[in-house]
C-alpha cells in the first residue's frame, strides 16, 4: 500500500477503466436490488367478441350469466335481424356467439332488454326484462329456455310499473322480484313480485317527497339478505342523489340511507344493485360524487349504517363505477368503472375491512380495440377467469365481450 496517497501519480486510463467497471457492475446490482421483482402472474385483458350491429345486435347490457360451465348468456339492447329491437344470445369461447331470440320491430313481446338474465333450474331456463315493448310499450318480463323457446310472462301497464331496467332476483320463497324505473301510482317506480306462472303483483310504489321520503326511480337489482329482507337502491331520495332501502317480502318498506351528493364523501347515484358480502354487510357503488366526483365504493350494514370503502381517482383508477360488484373466493370484491383511466374504463378489485386495498387490474385502451365502457356485473366463471361486456368499442365500436384472466410470466397489457 502507498504510504503517501496524496502524492500518488495519476493512474493510466486503463487502470481507471478497470476501476469503473466494478463500480458500474455494483450500480447495476444495486438498481436490480431496489427494483420491484416482476410478478409471477398478471391480469390479462382479452377481446373475445365484437358486436357489429348484424343479427347478433349491438350495445350489450347487464352483464353475462354462465350456465352451464363455459356457456355465457346475455342480451343486447339494440339491433338484431330484420330491424330487431335487441337480442338474447349465448356465447362459448371457441364456438362464438349464437342468437337465441330477437325482439322484433312490432314490440308486442318486448323490446330493448336493458338488463342481464337470471338462470334458474340449473340453467335450463332464463328470466329477463325488457325496458320497452308489450301491449302498452312499457316493458315486459320474459323467459327463454336453453333451447330458445320464448314466452312473455307479463307486460307492464304503467300503473304496475314502467321500464324494468334491472335483472330479476329469485327469492327464497321461489318468487321473482324486480324493479321498475318509472310507473306506479306516482310515476316514480315500483317494486314487484311474480311467480313462475306469471302472476304479478306490486310490492311497493314509490311516493313523491310530499308524501314521505322513500326514494324514487329504482334502477337496480334487488338482493336478498340472509335476514330475509330484500335490499336495493334508487336514483332519487331526500336529497335527489340516491337512496338505499330494504323491503320484506310481506311489503314492509324502510329507507335506510339517503345520499347527500357533493356534500358527502360517500358519493351519489347508486345505479346498480348491492352485493351481500361474506361477513353479512352489503357493498355497493356510487357512480358520481365523493371527494373527487369520480364515484365511490361503500358498505351498508343490514341495519342501515353506511361507510366509505373507496374513492375513485379517474386518471389512474377509472371513474363512474356503475357495474355491480362480485365477491370471489379470495374475499375481494371485483368490479368495473366505465370512465376514466385511458377514457374507456377499467377493471378493479377491492379488499374488505378498514385496511382493504384497491387494485386496478386492467384498463380498456383509448382506441376502444378491446371494448369501451364496461357495464353490468363481472361473471366469476368456472374456469377461474372473469368475463364481462362493454357497451361500445370492439372492432366495430358496437360493444364487446371480454375476458380477464391471470396468466404466468407475461407482461400486463
mmCIF file of C-alpha atoms in Angstrom:
data_model
loop_
_atom_site.group_PDB
_atom_site.id
_atom_site.type_symbol
_atom_site.label_atom_id
_atom_site.label_comp_id
_atom_site.label_asym_id
_atom_site.label_seq_id
_atom_site.Cartn_x
_atom_site.Cartn_y
_atom_site.Cartn_z
ATOM 1 C CA UNK A 1 0.000 0.000 0.000
ATOM 2 C CA UNK A 2 1.304 3.513 -0.840
ATOM 3 C CA UNK A 3 2.089 5.417 2.424
ATOM 4 C CA UNK A 4 1.580 8.789 0.678
ATOM 5 C CA UNK A 5 -1.677 8.553 -1.293
ATOM 6 C CA UNK A 6 -1.821 12.341 -1.952
ATOM 7 C CA UNK A 7 1.440 12.105 -3.837
ATOM 8 C CA UNK A 8 0.350 9.214 -5.982
ATOM 9 C CA UNK A 9 0.761 9.831 -9.699
ATOM 10 C CA UNK A 10 -2.311 9.755 -11.963
ATOM 11 C CA UNK A 11 -3.196 6.207 -12.903
ATOM 12 C CA UNK A 12 -3.191 5.195 -16.562
ATOM 13 C CA UNK A 13 -6.572 5.306 -18.303
ATOM 14 C CA UNK A 14 -6.711 1.530 -18.483
ATOM 15 C CA UNK A 15 -6.482 1.392 -14.706
ATOM 16 C CA UNK A 16 -9.276 3.959 -14.326
ATOM 17 C CA UNK A 17 -11.442 1.905 -16.673
ATOM 18 C CA UNK A 18 -10.708 -1.164 -14.569
ATOM 19 C CA UNK A 19 -11.940 0.702 -11.502
ATOM 20 C CA UNK A 20 -15.082 1.966 -13.255
ATOM 21 C CA UNK A 21 -16.112 -1.480 -14.479
ATOM 22 C CA UNK A 22 -16.694 -2.961 -10.999
ATOM 23 C CA UNK A 23 -18.348 0.292 -9.872
ATOM 24 C CA UNK A 24 -20.683 0.071 -12.860
ATOM 25 C CA UNK A 25 -21.458 -3.531 -12.011
ATOM 26 C CA UNK A 26 -22.153 -2.548 -8.401
ATOM 27 C CA UNK A 27 -24.547 0.165 -9.634
ATOM 28 C CA UNK A 28 -26.451 -2.313 -11.750
ATOM 29 C CA UNK A 29 -26.631 -4.781 -8.882
ATOM 30 C CA UNK A 30 -27.933 -2.064 -6.554
ATOM 31 C CA UNK A 31 -30.526 -0.924 -9.075
ATOM 32 C CA UNK A 32 -31.631 -4.510 -9.570
ATOM 33 C CA UNK A 33 -31.957 -4.996 -5.834
ATOM 34 C CA UNK A 34 -34.037 -1.832 -5.465
ATOM 35 C CA UNK A 35 -36.314 -2.534 -8.458
ATOM 36 C CA UNK A 36 -39.542 -4.414 -7.692
ATOM 37 C CA UNK A 37 -39.426 -8.049 -8.684
ATOM 38 C CA UNK A 38 -41.518 -8.956 -11.709
ATOM 39 C CA UNK A 39 -44.753 -10.555 -10.549
ATOM 40 C CA UNK A 40 -45.173 -14.227 -11.336
ATOM 41 C CA UNK A 41 -48.598 -13.628 -12.889
ATOM 42 C CA UNK A 42 -50.531 -10.798 -14.474
ATOM 43 C CA UNK A 43 -54.149 -9.988 -15.178
ATOM 44 C CA UNK A 44 -54.563 -10.112 -18.951
ATOM 45 C CA UNK A 45 -57.490 -8.427 -20.733
ATOM 46 C CA UNK A 46 -58.652 -10.254 -23.857
ATOM 47 C CA UNK A 47 -61.243 -9.370 -26.504
ATOM 48 C CA UNK A 48 -63.488 -12.372 -27.193
ATOM 49 C CA UNK A 49 -66.197 -10.981 -29.479
ATOM 50 C CA UNK A 50 -67.072 -7.713 -31.219
ATOM 51 C CA UNK A 51 -70.710 -6.867 -31.901
ATOM 52 C CA UNK A 52 -71.275 -5.487 -35.392
ATOM 53 C CA UNK A 53 -74.978 -4.486 -35.422
ATOM 54 C CA UNK A 54 -75.757 -7.546 -37.517
ATOM 55 C CA UNK A 55 -78.075 -10.362 -36.406
ATOM 56 C CA UNK A 56 -76.221 -10.510 -33.082
ATOM 57 C CA UNK A 57 -77.302 -6.975 -32.203
ATOM 58 C CA UNK A 58 -75.342 -4.174 -30.587
ATOM 59 C CA UNK A 59 -74.919 -2.446 -27.217
ATOM 60 C CA UNK A 60 -74.927 -5.436 -24.851
ATOM 61 C CA UNK A 61 -76.213 -4.642 -21.369
ATOM 62 C CA UNK A 62 -76.439 -6.056 -17.915
ATOM 63 C CA UNK A 63 -73.539 -8.496 -17.805
ATOM 64 C CA UNK A 64 -73.341 -12.210 -18.536
ATOM 65 C CA UNK A 65 -74.589 -15.301 -16.746
ATOM 66 C CA UNK A 66 -72.722 -18.617 -17.054
ATOM 67 C CA UNK A 67 -74.848 -21.739 -17.294
ATOM 68 C CA UNK A 68 -73.735 -24.393 -17.790
ATOM 69 C CA UNK A 69 -69.972 -24.072 -17.367
ATOM 70 C CA UNK A 70 -68.378 -22.360 -20.331
ATOM 71 C CA UNK A 71 -71.651 -21.114 -21.863
ATOM 72 C CA UNK A 72 -72.452 -17.448 -21.282
ATOM 73 C CA UNK A 73 -75.863 -15.859 -21.823
ATOM 74 C CA UNK A 74 -76.608 -12.169 -22.253
ATOM 75 C CA UNK A 75 -78.689 -9.525 -24.024
ATOM 76 C CA UNK A 76 -78.183 -6.648 -26.409
ATOM 77 C CA UNK A 77 -80.338 -3.544 -26.155
ATOM 78 C CA UNK A 78 -80.473 -2.806 -29.864
ATOM 79 C CA UNK A 79 -80.290 -4.442 -33.260
ATOM 80 C CA UNK A 80 -80.748 -7.970 -34.426
ATOM 81 C CA UNK A 81 -82.087 -9.459 -37.634
ATOM 82 C CA UNK A 82 -84.909 -7.730 -39.550
ATOM 83 C CA UNK A 83 -84.583 -4.366 -37.781
ATOM 84 C CA UNK A 84 -84.694 -6.040 -34.390
ATOM 85 C CA UNK A 85 -85.080 -4.301 -31.045
ATOM 86 C CA UNK A 86 -82.454 -6.295 -29.189
ATOM 87 C CA UNK A 87 -81.439 -9.907 -28.765
ATOM 88 C CA UNK A 88 -80.843 -12.740 -26.327
ATOM 89 C CA UNK A 89 -77.617 -14.589 -27.112
ATOM 90 C CA UNK A 90 -75.332 -17.289 -25.821
ATOM 91 C CA UNK A 91 -71.580 -17.355 -26.260
ATOM 92 C CA UNK A 92 -68.948 -20.069 -25.940
ATOM 93 C CA UNK A 93 -65.220 -19.444 -26.229
ATOM 94 C CA UNK A 94 -64.069 -21.162 -29.389
ATOM 95 C CA UNK A 95 -67.578 -21.523 -30.824
ATOM 96 C CA UNK A 96 -68.613 -17.884 -30.862
ATOM 97 C CA UNK A 97 -71.995 -16.202 -30.461
ATOM 98 C CA UNK A 98 -75.403 -17.671 -31.220
ATOM 99 C CA UNK A 99 -78.614 -15.614 -31.237
ATOM 100 C CA UNK A 100 -81.338 -17.365 -29.234
ATOM 101 C CA UNK A 101 -84.089 -14.759 -29.650
ATOM 102 C CA UNK A 102 -84.616 -11.474 -31.495
ATOM 103 C CA UNK A 103 -87.080 -8.865 -30.248
ATOM 104 C CA UNK A 104 -88.826 -7.695 -33.394
ATOM 105 C CA UNK A 105 -89.963 -4.280 -34.500
ATOM 106 C CA UNK A 106 -93.623 -4.719 -33.570
ATOM 107 C CA UNK A 107 -92.633 -4.775 -29.861
ATOM 108 C CA UNK A 108 -95.534 -6.930 -28.677
ATOM 109 C CA UNK A 109 -93.300 -9.416 -26.836
ATOM 110 C CA UNK A 110 -90.890 -6.797 -25.558
ATOM 111 C CA UNK A 111 -88.119 -4.553 -26.812
ATOM 112 C CA UNK A 112 -84.803 -3.118 -25.634
ATOM 113 C CA UNK A 113 -83.651 -5.593 -22.974
ATOM 114 C CA UNK A 114 -81.559 -3.375 -20.724
ATOM 115 C CA UNK A 115 -80.571 -5.920 -18.085
ATOM 116 C CA UNK A 116 -78.875 -9.263 -17.755
ATOM 117 C CA UNK A 117 -80.585 -12.616 -17.366
ATOM 118 C CA UNK A 118 -81.348 -14.794 -14.347
ATOM 119 C CA UNK A 119 -80.605 -18.514 -14.742
ATOM 120 C CA UNK A 120 -82.850 -20.991 -12.915
ATOM 121 C CA UNK A 121 -83.340 -24.755 -12.878
ATOM 122 C CA UNK A 122 -79.632 -25.453 -13.421
ATOM 123 C CA UNK A 123 -79.558 -23.240 -16.482
ATOM 124 C CA UNK A 124 -82.453 -24.860 -18.313
ATOM 125 C CA UNK A 125 -84.449 -21.611 -18.109
ATOM 126 C CA UNK A 126 -83.563 -17.915 -18.120
ATOM 127 C CA UNK A 127 -85.717 -14.978 -16.986
ATOM 128 C CA UNK A 128 -85.274 -11.373 -18.055
ATOM 129 C CA UNK A 129 -86.870 -7.983 -18.617
ATOM 130 C CA UNK A 130 -87.252 -5.511 -21.459
ATOM 131 C CA UNK A 131 -87.413 -1.765 -20.864
ATOM 132 C CA UNK A 132 -89.937 -1.271 -23.677
ATOM 133 C CA UNK A 133 -92.496 -3.276 -25.627
ATOM 134 C CA UNK A 134 -95.587 -5.168 -24.597
ATOM 135 C CA UNK A 135 -99.178 -4.074 -25.224
ATOM 136 C CA UNK A 136 -98.598 -0.646 -23.661
ATOM 137 C CA UNK A 137 -94.956 -0.356 -24.763
ATOM 138 C CA UNK A 138 -93.911 -0.051 -21.111
ATOM 139 C CA UNK A 139 -91.752 -3.126 -20.766
ATOM 140 C CA UNK A 140 -92.118 -6.832 -20.165
ATOM 141 C CA UNK A 141 -90.911 -9.793 -18.146
ATOM 142 C CA UNK A 142 -89.982 -12.870 -20.206
ATOM 143 C CA UNK A 143 -88.471 -16.294 -20.003
ATOM 144 C CA UNK A 144 -86.465 -18.306 -22.509
ATOM 145 C CA UNK A 145 -85.353 -21.918 -22.325
ATOM 146 C CA UNK A 146 -81.835 -23.098 -23.017
ATOM 147 C CA UNK A 147 -83.199 -24.389 -26.340
ATOM 148 C CA UNK A 148 -84.600 -20.971 -27.294
ATOM 149 C CA UNK A 149 -88.323 -21.378 -26.516
ATOM 150 C CA UNK A 150 -89.506 -17.861 -25.650
ATOM 151 C CA UNK A 151 -92.547 -16.691 -23.666
ATOM 152 C CA UNK A 152 -93.629 -13.272 -22.412
ATOM 153 C CA UNK A 153 -94.679 -13.576 -18.779
ATOM 154 C CA UNK A 154 -96.062 -10.091 -18.086
ATOM 155 C CA UNK A 155 -96.487 -6.785 -19.896
ATOM 156 C CA UNK A 156 -96.259 -3.633 -17.773
ATOM 157 C CA UNK A 157 -99.321 -1.375 -17.767
ATOM 158 C CA UNK A 158 -97.862 1.781 -16.273
ATOM 159 C CA UNK A 159 -99.888 1.565 -13.090
ATOM 160 C CA UNK A 160 -97.953 -1.537 -12.072
ATOM 161 C CA UNK A 161 -94.719 -0.106 -13.432
ATOM 162 C CA UNK A 162 -92.877 1.120 -16.491
ATOM 163 C CA UNK A 163 -89.350 0.353 -17.761
ATOM 164 C CA UNK A 164 -87.917 -2.576 -15.784
ATOM 165 C CA UNK A 165 -84.219 -1.833 -16.243
ATOM 166 C CA UNK A 166 -82.733 -4.296 -13.758
ATOM 167 C CA UNK A 167 -82.235 -8.073 -13.625
ATOM 168 C CA UNK A 168 -84.672 -10.192 -11.662
ATOM 169 C CA UNK A 169 -83.895 -11.902 -8.352
ATOM 170 C CA UNK A 170 -85.185 -15.301 -7.280
ATOM 171 C CA UNK A 171 -86.265 -15.076 -3.656
ATOM 172 C CA UNK A 172 -86.000 -17.780 -1.021
ATOM 173 C CA UNK A 173 -89.770 -18.220 -1.384
ATOM 174 C CA UNK A 174 -89.440 -19.186 -5.063
ATOM 175 C CA UNK A 175 -90.886 -15.867 -6.266
ATOM 176 C CA UNK A 176 -89.224 -13.484 -8.709
ATOM 177 C CA UNK A 177 -88.587 -9.910 -7.535
ATOM 178 C CA UNK A 178 -87.796 -6.874 -9.659
ATOM 179 C CA UNK A 179 -87.998 -3.112 -10.044
ATOM 180 C CA UNK A 180 -89.467 -0.597 -12.489
ATOM 181 C CA UNK A 181 -87.676 2.697 -13.114
ATOM 182 C CA UNK A 182 -90.964 4.546 -13.657
ATOM 183 C CA UNK A 183 -94.667 3.941 -13.296
ATOM 184 C CA UNK A 184 -96.846 3.178 -10.323
ATOM 185 C CA UNK A 185 -99.396 5.466 -8.718
ATOM 186 C CA UNK A 186 -96.992 8.435 -8.680
ATOM 187 C CA UNK A 187 -94.920 7.539 -11.723
ATOM 188 C CA UNK A 188 -91.758 7.215 -9.582
ATOM 189 C CA UNK A 189 -91.261 3.496 -9.977
ATOM 190 C CA UNK A 190 -92.341 0.247 -8.360
ATOM 191 C CA UNK A 191 -91.025 -2.959 -6.832
ATOM 192 C CA UNK A 192 -92.837 -6.108 -7.922
ATOM 193 C CA UNK A 193 -93.190 -9.829 -7.366
ATOM 194 C CA UNK A 194 -94.054 -12.510 -9.922
ATOM 195 C CA UNK A 195 -94.375 -16.274 -9.719
ATOM 196 C CA UNK A 196 -93.228 -18.793 -12.327
ATOM 197 C CA UNK A 197 -96.688 -18.808 -13.907
ATOM 198 C CA UNK A 198 -96.661 -15.039 -14.463
ATOM 199 C CA UNK A 199 -98.966 -13.978 -11.625
ATOM 200 C CA UNK A 200 -97.816 -10.408 -10.962
ATOM 201 C CA UNK A 201 -98.291 -8.004 -8.047
ATOM 202 C CA UNK A 202 -96.892 -4.616 -6.982
ATOM 203 C CA UNK A 203 -94.949 -4.896 -3.744
ATOM 204 C CA UNK A 204 -94.225 -1.171 -3.340
ATOM 205 C CA UNK A 205 -94.954 2.015 -5.290
ATOM 206 C CA UNK A 206 -92.582 4.916 -4.628
ATOM 207 C CA UNK A 207 -94.209 8.120 -3.400
ATOM 208 C CA UNK A 208 -93.427 11.793 -4.039
ATOM 209 C CA UNK A 209 -91.496 13.727 -1.396
ATOM 210 C CA UNK A 210 -94.604 15.440 -0.036
ATOM 211 C CA UNK A 211 -95.935 12.044 0.981
ATOM 212 C CA UNK A 212 -92.744 10.960 2.712
ATOM 213 C CA UNK A 213 -89.182 10.094 1.852
ATOM 214 C CA UNK A 214 -88.905 6.649 0.336
ATOM 215 C CA UNK A 215 -86.702 7.414 -2.673
ATOM 216 C CA UNK A 216 -87.659 7.345 -6.340
ATOM 217 C CA UNK A 217 -86.740 5.649 -9.632
ATOM 218 C CA UNK A 218 -85.188 2.278 -8.705
ATOM 219 C CA UNK A 219 -82.809 1.104 -11.415
ATOM 220 C CA UNK A 220 -81.003 -1.675 -9.574
ATOM 221 C CA UNK A 221 -81.456 -5.364 -8.921
ATOM 222 C CA UNK A 222 -82.836 -6.422 -5.558
ATOM 223 C CA UNK A 223 -80.685 -8.744 -3.462
ATOM 224 C CA UNK A 224 -81.979 -10.896 -0.617
ATOM 225 C CA UNK A 225 -80.043 -10.929 2.641
ATOM 226 C CA UNK A 226 -79.890 -13.911 4.940
ATOM 227 C CA UNK A 227 -82.194 -11.942 7.281
ATOM 228 C CA UNK A 228 -84.984 -12.345 4.716
ATOM 229 C CA UNK A 229 -85.145 -8.697 3.600
ATOM 230 C CA UNK A 230 -84.533 -7.576 0.026
ATOM 231 C CA UNK A 231 -82.140 -4.641 -0.377
ATOM 232 C CA UNK A 232 -81.869 -2.149 -3.231
ATOM 233 C CA UNK A 233 -81.180 1.411 -4.301
ATOM 234 C CA UNK A 234 -82.939 4.291 -6.047
ATOM 235 C CA UNK A 235 -81.674 7.231 -8.070
ATOM 236 C CA UNK A 236 -83.853 9.672 -6.123
ATOM 237 C CA UNK A 237 -84.210 10.344 -2.418
ATOM 238 C CA UNK A 238 -84.369 13.066 0.208
ATOM 239 C CA UNK A 239 -81.521 14.961 -1.473
ATOM 240 C CA UNK A 240 -82.261 13.764 -5.029
ATOM 241 C CA UNK A 241 -78.918 11.942 -5.059
ATOM 242 C CA UNK A 242 -79.976 8.378 -4.412
ATOM 243 C CA UNK A 243 -81.135 6.222 -1.520
ATOM 244 C CA UNK A 244 -80.803 2.712 -0.087
ATOM 245 C CA UNK A 245 -83.759 0.713 1.191
ATOM 246 C CA UNK A 246 -84.883 -2.683 2.382
ATOM 247 C CA UNK A 247 -88.214 -4.364 1.835
ATOM 248 C CA UNK A 248 -89.655 -7.526 3.321
ATOM 249 C CA UNK A 249 -91.467 -9.970 1.027
ATOM 250 C CA UNK A 250 -94.580 -9.053 3.018
ATOM 251 C CA UNK A 251 -94.251 -5.479 1.684
ATOM 252 C CA UNK A 252 -92.857 -3.720 4.766
ATOM 253 C CA UNK A 253 -90.575 -0.989 3.355
ATOM 254 C CA UNK A 254 -87.828 1.050 5.056
ATOM 255 C CA UNK A 255 -85.488 3.745 3.747
ATOM 256 C CA UNK A 256 -82.053 3.104 5.208
ATOM 257 C CA UNK A 257 -79.943 5.946 3.821
ATOM 258 C CA UNK A 258 -80.186 8.998 1.555
ATOM 259 C CA UNK A 259 -77.017 10.189 -0.185
ATOM 260 C CA UNK A 260 -76.250 13.893 0.017
ATOM 261 C CA UNK A 261 -74.178 14.189 -3.147
ATOM 262 C CA UNK A 262 -71.265 16.607 -3.209
ATOM 263 C CA UNK A 263 -71.830 17.486 0.438
ATOM 264 C CA UNK A 264 -70.910 13.959 1.485
ATOM 265 C CA UNK A 265 -67.825 11.901 0.660
ATOM 266 C CA UNK A 266 -69.877 8.692 0.391
ATOM 267 C CA UNK A 267 -70.920 9.528 -3.172
ATOM 268 C CA UNK A 268 -74.211 9.734 -5.077
ATOM 269 C CA UNK A 269 -76.306 7.982 -7.748
ATOM 270 C CA UNK A 270 -76.237 4.278 -6.881
ATOM 271 C CA UNK A 271 -77.244 2.816 -10.244
ATOM 272 C CA UNK A 272 -76.516 -0.851 -9.588
ATOM 273 C CA UNK A 273 -77.542 -3.494 -7.126
ATOM 274 C CA UNK A 274 -75.933 -4.216 -3.788
ATOM 275 C CA UNK A 275 -73.866 -7.332 -3.056
ATOM 276 C CA UNK A 276 -74.084 -9.284 0.187
ATOM 277 C CA UNK A 277 -70.563 -9.926 1.443
ATOM 278 C CA UNK A 278 -69.375 -12.994 3.279
ATOM 279 C CA UNK A 279 -69.402 -11.005 6.547
ATOM 280 C CA UNK A 280 -73.105 -10.121 6.173
ATOM 281 C CA UNK A 281 -72.592 -6.474 5.233
ATOM 282 C CA UNK A 282 -73.574 -5.223 1.796
ATOM 283 C CA UNK A 283 -71.325 -3.357 -0.630
ATOM 284 C CA UNK A 284 -72.304 -1.054 -3.474
ATOM 285 C CA UNK A 285 -71.158 1.566 -5.944
ATOM 286 C CA UNK A 286 -71.976 5.239 -6.412
ATOM 287 C CA UNK A 287 -71.471 6.442 -9.961
ATOM 288 C CA UNK A 288 -70.726 10.060 -9.038
ATOM 289 C CA UNK A 289 -69.720 12.373 -6.199
ATOM 290 C CA UNK A 290 -67.246 11.514 -3.494
ATOM 291 C CA UNK A 291 -64.349 13.827 -2.705
ATOM 292 C CA UNK A 292 -63.110 13.756 -6.337
ATOM 293 C CA UNK A 293 -66.534 13.461 -8.010
ATOM 294 C CA UNK A 294 -65.399 10.265 -9.741
ATOM 295 C CA UNK A 295 -67.573 7.836 -7.770
ATOM 296 C CA UNK A 296 -67.154 5.657 -4.688
ATOM 297 C CA UNK A 297 -67.485 2.200 -3.206
ATOM 298 C CA UNK A 298 -69.379 1.919 0.076
ATOM 299 C CA UNK A 299 -70.544 -0.608 2.638
ATOM 300 C CA UNK A 300 -74.007 -0.872 4.172
ATOM 301 C CA UNK A 301 -74.824 -2.790 7.327
ATOM 302 C CA UNK A 302 -78.150 -4.652 7.310
ATOM 303 C CA UNK A 303 -79.390 -2.071 9.835
ATOM 304 C CA UNK A 304 -78.566 0.881 7.573
ATOM 305 C CA UNK A 305 -75.148 2.291 8.531
ATOM 306 C CA UNK A 306 -73.143 3.471 5.501
ATOM 307 C CA UNK A 307 -69.337 3.725 5.388
ATOM 308 C CA UNK A 308 -66.978 4.843 2.652
ATOM 309 C CA UNK A 309 -64.906 1.994 1.201
ATOM 310 C CA UNK A 310 -63.022 3.695 -1.632
ATOM 311 C CA UNK A 311 -62.956 6.999 -3.526
ATOM 312 C CA UNK A 312 -62.094 6.807 -7.226
ATOM 313 C CA UNK A 313 -59.422 8.939 -8.842
ATOM 314 C CA UNK A 314 -60.256 8.984 -12.546
ATOM 315 C CA UNK A 315 -56.863 9.113 -14.249
ATOM 316 C CA UNK A 316 -55.062 6.210 -12.576
ATOM 317 C CA UNK A 317 -58.030 4.150 -11.346
ATOM 318 C CA UNK A 318 -61.062 4.848 -13.521
ATOM 319 C CA UNK A 319 -64.319 6.619 -12.684
ATOM 320 C CA UNK A 320 -68.096 6.102 -12.692
ATOM 321 C CA UNK A 321 -68.270 2.597 -11.206
ATOM 322 C CA UNK A 322 -71.721 1.546 -12.391
ATOM 323 C CA UNK A 323 -71.317 -2.233 -12.545
ATOM 324 C CA UNK A 324 -72.495 -4.422 -9.686
ATOM 325 C CA UNK A 325 -69.696 -5.921 -7.556
ATOM 326 C CA UNK A 326 -68.994 -9.616 -7.085
ATOM 327 C CA UNK A 327 -67.013 -11.292 -4.304
ATOM 328 C CA UNK A 328 -64.584 -14.094 -5.154
ATOM 329 C CA UNK A 329 -63.157 -16.861 -3.007
ATOM 330 C CA UNK A 330 -60.186 -14.653 -2.079
ATOM 331 C CA UNK A 331 -62.617 -12.370 -0.215
ATOM 332 C CA UNK A 332 -62.015 -9.397 -2.516
ATOM 333 C CA UNK A 333 -64.729 -7.589 -4.453
ATOM 334 C CA UNK A 334 -64.339 -7.225 -8.218
ATOM 335 C CA UNK A 335 -65.982 -4.646 -10.455
ATOM 336 C CA UNK A 336 -65.709 -2.190 -13.315
ATOM 337 C CA UNK A 337 -65.560 1.546 -13.858
ATOM 338 C CA UNK A 338 -66.998 2.845 -17.125
ATOM 339 C CA UNK A 339 -64.884 6.003 -17.422
ATOM 340 C CA UNK A 340 -61.515 7.463 -16.513
ATOM 341 C CA UNK A 341 -58.138 5.740 -16.859
ATOM 342 C CA UNK A 342 -57.461 5.883 -20.627
ATOM 343 C CA UNK A 343 -61.007 7.089 -21.226
ATOM 344 C CA UNK A 344 -62.723 3.728 -21.741
ATOM 345 C CA UNK A 345 -62.839 2.460 -18.181
ATOM 346 C CA UNK A 346 -61.089 -0.089 -16.020
ATOM 347 C CA UNK A 347 -61.468 -3.295 -14.021
ATOM 348 C CA UNK A 348 -60.543 -3.388 -10.340
ATOM 349 C CA UNK A 349 -60.667 -5.279 -7.078
ATOM 350 C CA UNK A 350 -61.175 -4.000 -3.554
ATOM 351 C CA UNK A 351 -60.260 -5.668 -0.274
ATOM 352 C CA UNK A 352 -62.569 -5.687 2.723
ATOM 353 C CA UNK A 353 -62.145 -4.032 6.081
ATOM 354 C CA UNK A 354 -60.581 -0.704 7.065
ATOM 355 C CA UNK A 355 -57.252 -1.698 5.527
ATOM 356 C CA UNK A 356 -58.712 -3.191 2.372
ATOM 357 C CA UNK A 357 -56.594 -2.166 -0.602
ATOM 358 C CA UNK A 358 -57.737 -1.064 -4.045
ATOM 359 C CA UNK A 359 -56.085 -2.654 -7.112
ATOM 360 C CA UNK A 360 -56.501 -1.650 -10.729
ATOM 361 C CA UNK A 361 -56.420 -4.883 -12.703
ATOM 362 C CA UNK A 362 -56.792 -3.713 -16.297
ATOM 363 C CA UNK A 363 -57.517 -0.640 -18.409
ATOM 364 C CA UNK A 364 -59.545 -0.574 -21.611
ATOM 365 C CA UNK A 365 -57.330 1.185 -24.168
ATOM 366 C CA UNK A 366 -58.384 4.529 -25.573
ATOM 367 C CA UNK A 367 -58.550 3.145 -29.121
ATOM 368 C CA UNK A 368 -61.534 1.001 -27.971
ATOM 369 C CA UNK A 369 -59.943 -2.086 -29.521
ATOM 370 C CA UNK A 370 -60.789 -4.307 -26.528
ATOM 371 C CA UNK A 371 -64.096 -2.666 -25.725
ATOM 372 C CA UNK A 372 -65.099 0.546 -24.011
ATOM 373 C CA UNK A 373 -67.418 1.388 -21.100
ATOM 374 C CA UNK A 374 -67.822 -1.923 -19.235
ATOM 375 C CA UNK A 375 -71.344 -2.343 -17.859
ATOM 376 C CA UNK A 376 -73.068 -4.868 -15.640
ATOM 377 C CA UNK A 377 -71.533 -7.234 -13.142
ATOM 378 C CA UNK A 378 -68.482 -9.306 -13.965
ATOM 379 C CA UNK A 379 -69.025 -13.070 -14.153
ATOM 380 C CA UNK A 380 -66.827 -15.268 -11.979
ATOM 381 C CA UNK A 381 -66.554 -18.198 -14.368
ATOM 382 C CA UNK A 382 -65.909 -21.864 -13.704
ATOM 383 C CA UNK A 383 -62.511 -21.622 -15.421
ATOM 384 C CA UNK A 384 -61.301 -19.062 -12.861
ATOM 385 C CA UNK A 385 -61.427 -16.081 -15.225
ATOM 386 C CA UNK A 386 -63.684 -13.039 -15.131
ATOM 387 C CA UNK A 387 -65.977 -12.386 -18.107
ATOM 388 C CA UNK A 388 -67.904 -9.242 -18.976
ATOM 389 C CA UNK A 389 -69.271 -6.892 -21.615
ATOM 390 C CA UNK A 390 -68.704 -3.353 -22.800
ATOM 391 C CA UNK A 391 -71.453 -1.154 -24.165
ATOM 392 C CA UNK A 392 -69.356 0.188 -27.051
ATOM 393 C CA UNK A 393 -65.910 -0.475 -28.505
ATOM 394 C CA UNK A 394 -64.541 -3.591 -30.118
ATOM 395 C CA UNK A 395 -63.740 -3.938 -33.808
ATOM 396 C CA UNK A 396 -66.968 -2.196 -34.898
ATOM 397 C CA UNK A 397 -67.487 0.073 -31.864
ATOM 398 C CA UNK A 398 -70.840 -1.610 -31.158
ATOM 399 C CA UNK A 399 -69.874 -3.389 -27.949
ATOM 400 C CA UNK A 400 -67.692 -6.318 -26.955
ATOM 401 C CA UNK A 401 -67.329 -9.423 -24.823
ATOM 402 C CA UNK A 402 -64.085 -9.704 -22.873
ATOM 403 C CA UNK A 403 -62.208 -11.983 -20.521
ATOM 404 C CA UNK A 404 -59.832 -11.061 -17.711
ATOM 405 C CA UNK A 405 -57.591 -13.877 -16.531
ATOM 406 C CA UNK A 406 -54.338 -14.432 -14.724
ATOM 407 C CA UNK A 407 -51.511 -15.675 -16.892
ATOM 408 C CA UNK A 408 -47.949 -16.546 -15.925
ATOM 409 C CA UNK A 409 -44.821 -14.675 -16.965
ATOM 410 C CA UNK A 410 -46.443 -12.333 -19.463
ATOM 411 C CA UNK A 411 -46.312 -8.544 -19.271
ATOM 412 C CA UNK A 412 -49.518 -6.753 -18.390
ATOM 413 C CA UNK A 413 -51.250 -5.254 -21.405
#
